[in-house]
Structure formats: C-alpha cells, structure tokens
mmCIF file of N, CA and C in Angstrom:
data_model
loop_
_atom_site.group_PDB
_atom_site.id
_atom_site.type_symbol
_atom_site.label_atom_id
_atom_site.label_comp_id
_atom_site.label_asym_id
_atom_site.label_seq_id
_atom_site.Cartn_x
_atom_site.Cartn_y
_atom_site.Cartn_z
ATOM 1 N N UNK A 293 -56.535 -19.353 27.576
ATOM 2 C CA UNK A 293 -56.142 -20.726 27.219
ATOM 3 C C UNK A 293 -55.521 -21.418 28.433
ATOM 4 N N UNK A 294 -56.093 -21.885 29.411
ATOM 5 C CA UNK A 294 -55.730 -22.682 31.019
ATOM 6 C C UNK A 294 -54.911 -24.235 30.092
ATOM 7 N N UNK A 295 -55.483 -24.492 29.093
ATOM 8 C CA UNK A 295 -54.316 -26.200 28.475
ATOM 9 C C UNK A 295 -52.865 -25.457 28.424
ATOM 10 N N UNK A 296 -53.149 -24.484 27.915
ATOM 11 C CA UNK A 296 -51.515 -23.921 27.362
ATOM 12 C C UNK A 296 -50.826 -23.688 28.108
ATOM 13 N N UNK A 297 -51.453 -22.947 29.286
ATOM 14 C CA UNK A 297 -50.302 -22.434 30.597
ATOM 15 C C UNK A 297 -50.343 -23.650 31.424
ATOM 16 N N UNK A 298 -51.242 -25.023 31.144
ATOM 17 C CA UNK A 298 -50.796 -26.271 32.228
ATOM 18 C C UNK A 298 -49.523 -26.840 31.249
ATOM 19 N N UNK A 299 -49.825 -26.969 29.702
ATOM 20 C CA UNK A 299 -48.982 -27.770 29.213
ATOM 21 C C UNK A 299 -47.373 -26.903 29.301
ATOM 22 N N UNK A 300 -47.524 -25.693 29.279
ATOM 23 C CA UNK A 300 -45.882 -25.279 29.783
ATOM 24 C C UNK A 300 -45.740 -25.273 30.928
ATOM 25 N N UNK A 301 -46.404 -25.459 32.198
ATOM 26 C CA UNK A 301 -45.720 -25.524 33.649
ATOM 27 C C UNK A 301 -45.481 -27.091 33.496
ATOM 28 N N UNK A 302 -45.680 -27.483 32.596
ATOM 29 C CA UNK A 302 -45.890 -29.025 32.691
ATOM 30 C C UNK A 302 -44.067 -29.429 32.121
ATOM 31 N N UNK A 303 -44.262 -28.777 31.129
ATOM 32 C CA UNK A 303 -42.911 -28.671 30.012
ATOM 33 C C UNK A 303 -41.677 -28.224 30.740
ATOM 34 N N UNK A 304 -41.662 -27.042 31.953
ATOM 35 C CA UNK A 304 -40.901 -26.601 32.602
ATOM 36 C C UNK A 304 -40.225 -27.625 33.803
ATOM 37 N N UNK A 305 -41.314 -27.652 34.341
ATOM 38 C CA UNK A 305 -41.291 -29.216 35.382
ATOM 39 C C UNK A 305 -40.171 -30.667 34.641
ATOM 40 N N UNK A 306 -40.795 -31.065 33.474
ATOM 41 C CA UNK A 306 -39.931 -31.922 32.809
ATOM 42 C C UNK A 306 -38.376 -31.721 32.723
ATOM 43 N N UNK A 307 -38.303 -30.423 32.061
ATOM 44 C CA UNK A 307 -37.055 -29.747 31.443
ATOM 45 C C UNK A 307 -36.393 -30.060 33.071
ATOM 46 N N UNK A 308 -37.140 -29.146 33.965
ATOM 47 C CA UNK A 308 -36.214 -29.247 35.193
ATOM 48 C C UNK A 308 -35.552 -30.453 36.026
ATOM 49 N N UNK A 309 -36.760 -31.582 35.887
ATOM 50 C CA UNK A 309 -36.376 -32.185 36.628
ATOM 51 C C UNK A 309 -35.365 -33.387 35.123
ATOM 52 N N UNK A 310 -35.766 -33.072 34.198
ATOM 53 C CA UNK A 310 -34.501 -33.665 33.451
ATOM 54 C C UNK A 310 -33.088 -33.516 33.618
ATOM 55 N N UNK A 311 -33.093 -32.305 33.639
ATOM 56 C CA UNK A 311 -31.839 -31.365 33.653
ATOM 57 C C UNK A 311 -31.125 -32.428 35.836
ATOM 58 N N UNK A 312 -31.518 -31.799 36.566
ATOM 59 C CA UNK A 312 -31.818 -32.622 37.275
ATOM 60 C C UNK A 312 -30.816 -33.727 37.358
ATOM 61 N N UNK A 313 -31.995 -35.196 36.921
ATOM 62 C CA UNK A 313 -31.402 -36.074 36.454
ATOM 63 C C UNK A 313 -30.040 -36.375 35.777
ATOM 64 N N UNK A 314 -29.746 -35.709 34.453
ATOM 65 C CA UNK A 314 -28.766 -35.569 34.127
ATOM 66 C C UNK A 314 -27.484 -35.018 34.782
ATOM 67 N N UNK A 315 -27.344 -34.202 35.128
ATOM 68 C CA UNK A 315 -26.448 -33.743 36.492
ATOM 69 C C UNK A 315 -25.881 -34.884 37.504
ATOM 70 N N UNK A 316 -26.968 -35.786 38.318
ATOM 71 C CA UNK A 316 -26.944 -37.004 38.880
ATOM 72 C C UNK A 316 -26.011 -37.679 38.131
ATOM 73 N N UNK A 317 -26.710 -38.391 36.866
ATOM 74 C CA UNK A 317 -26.344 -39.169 36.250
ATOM 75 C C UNK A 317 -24.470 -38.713 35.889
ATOM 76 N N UNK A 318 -24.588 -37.463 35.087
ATOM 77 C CA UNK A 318 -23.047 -37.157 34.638
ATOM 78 C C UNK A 318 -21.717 -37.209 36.254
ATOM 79 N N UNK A 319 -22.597 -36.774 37.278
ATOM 80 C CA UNK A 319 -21.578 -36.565 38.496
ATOM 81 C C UNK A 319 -21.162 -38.355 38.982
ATOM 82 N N UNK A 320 -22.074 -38.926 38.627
ATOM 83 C CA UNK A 320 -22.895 -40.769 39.629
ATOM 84 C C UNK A 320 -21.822 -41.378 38.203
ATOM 85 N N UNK A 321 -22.090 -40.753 37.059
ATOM 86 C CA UNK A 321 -21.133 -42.178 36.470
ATOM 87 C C UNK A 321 -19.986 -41.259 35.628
ATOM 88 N N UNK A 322 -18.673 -42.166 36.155
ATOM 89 C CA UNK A 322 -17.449 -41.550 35.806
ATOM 90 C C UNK A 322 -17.231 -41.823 33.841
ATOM 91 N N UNK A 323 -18.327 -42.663 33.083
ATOM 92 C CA UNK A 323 -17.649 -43.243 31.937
ATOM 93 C C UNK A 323 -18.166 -41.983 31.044
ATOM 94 N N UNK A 324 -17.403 -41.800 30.235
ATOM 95 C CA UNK A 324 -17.940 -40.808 29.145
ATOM 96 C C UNK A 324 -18.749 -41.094 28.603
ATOM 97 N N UNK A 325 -18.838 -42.319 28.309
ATOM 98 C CA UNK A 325 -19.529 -43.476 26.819
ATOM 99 C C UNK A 325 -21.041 -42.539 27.000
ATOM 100 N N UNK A 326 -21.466 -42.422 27.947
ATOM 101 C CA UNK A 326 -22.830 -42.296 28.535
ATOM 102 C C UNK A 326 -23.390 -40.917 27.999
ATOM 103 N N UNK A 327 -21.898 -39.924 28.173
ATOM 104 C CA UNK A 327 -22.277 -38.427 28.344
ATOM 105 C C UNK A 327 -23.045 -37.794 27.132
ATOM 106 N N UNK A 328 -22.299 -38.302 26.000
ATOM 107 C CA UNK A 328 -23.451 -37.685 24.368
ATOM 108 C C UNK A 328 -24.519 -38.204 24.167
ATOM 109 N N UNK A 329 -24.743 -39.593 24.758
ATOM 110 C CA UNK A 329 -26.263 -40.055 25.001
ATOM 111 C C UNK A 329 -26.879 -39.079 25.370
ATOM 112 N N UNK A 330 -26.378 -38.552 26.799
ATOM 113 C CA UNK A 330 -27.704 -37.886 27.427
ATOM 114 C C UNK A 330 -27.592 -36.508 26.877
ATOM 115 N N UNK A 331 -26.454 -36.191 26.436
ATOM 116 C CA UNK A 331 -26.498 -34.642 26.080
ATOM 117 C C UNK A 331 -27.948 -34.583 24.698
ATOM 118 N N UNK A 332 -27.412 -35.340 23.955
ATOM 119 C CA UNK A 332 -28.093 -35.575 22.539
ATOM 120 C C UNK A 332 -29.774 -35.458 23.512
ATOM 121 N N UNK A 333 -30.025 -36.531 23.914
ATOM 122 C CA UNK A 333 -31.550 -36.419 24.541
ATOM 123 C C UNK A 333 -32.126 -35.390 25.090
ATOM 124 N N UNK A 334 -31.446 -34.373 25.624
ATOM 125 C CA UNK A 334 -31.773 -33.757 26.651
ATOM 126 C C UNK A 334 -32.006 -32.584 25.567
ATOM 127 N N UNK A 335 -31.353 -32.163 24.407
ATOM 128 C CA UNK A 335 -31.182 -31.306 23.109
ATOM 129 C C UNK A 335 -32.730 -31.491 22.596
ATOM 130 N N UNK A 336 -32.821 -32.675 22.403
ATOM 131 C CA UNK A 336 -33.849 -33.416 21.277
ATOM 132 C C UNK A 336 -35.392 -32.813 22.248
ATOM 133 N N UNK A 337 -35.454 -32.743 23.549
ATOM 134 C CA UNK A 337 -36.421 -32.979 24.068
ATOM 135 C C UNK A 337 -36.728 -31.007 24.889
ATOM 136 N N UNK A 338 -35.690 -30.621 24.934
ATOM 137 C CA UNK A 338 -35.405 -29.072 24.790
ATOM 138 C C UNK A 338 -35.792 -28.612 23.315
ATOM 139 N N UNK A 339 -36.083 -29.251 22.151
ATOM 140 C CA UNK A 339 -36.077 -28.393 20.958
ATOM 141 C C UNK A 339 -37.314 -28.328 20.756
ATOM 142 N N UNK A 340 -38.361 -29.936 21.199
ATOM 143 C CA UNK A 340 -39.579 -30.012 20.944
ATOM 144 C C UNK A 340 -40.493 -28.440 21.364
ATOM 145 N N UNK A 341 -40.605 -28.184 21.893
ATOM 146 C CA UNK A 341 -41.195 -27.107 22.837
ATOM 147 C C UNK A 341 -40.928 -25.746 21.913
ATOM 148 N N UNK A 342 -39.867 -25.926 21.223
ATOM 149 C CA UNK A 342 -39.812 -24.636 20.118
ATOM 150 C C UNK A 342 -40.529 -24.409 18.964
ATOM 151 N N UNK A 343 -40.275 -25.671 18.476
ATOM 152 C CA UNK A 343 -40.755 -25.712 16.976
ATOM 153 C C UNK A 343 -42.072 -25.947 16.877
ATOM 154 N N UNK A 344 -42.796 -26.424 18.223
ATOM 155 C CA UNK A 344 -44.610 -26.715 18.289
ATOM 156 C C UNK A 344 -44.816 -25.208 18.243
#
C-alpha cells in the first residue's frame, strides 16, 4: 500500500512542522489568551490520525 506509507510521512511532516509552529508561536507571544487555542488545535488534529 505506497498511499498509506505517503499519507503517514505526510501526517508526520504536518504533526512536526505543527508542533514546530506552535513552539514559535507560544515562545513569540507572551499572552495566554492564545495558548488553549492552539493547545485545543494541535489535540484535535493529533487525534484525527487515530481514530481513521
């Protein structure tokens, strides 16, 4: 199955460079307001990949 092992290097790539991002973002902005936004998203988009 070559879709399956592109769509998880694909999934890994995301996760990483999300994760990534977020890091940036939490270090770049001092306000909290922001922080359960991204935590919540970053959860939501980490869970997809399980339950498929």
């Amino acid at each position: 199955m070559p879709e399956l092992k592109y769509l998880s290097t694909v999934f890994t790539e995301m996760t990483g460079a999300l994760c990534q991002l977020m890091t940036m973002i939490r270090y770049d902005d001092s306000s909290v307001s922001k922080s359960p936004n991204s935590f919540q998203a970053a959860g939501s988009v980490q869970r997809e990949p399980v339950t498929a």
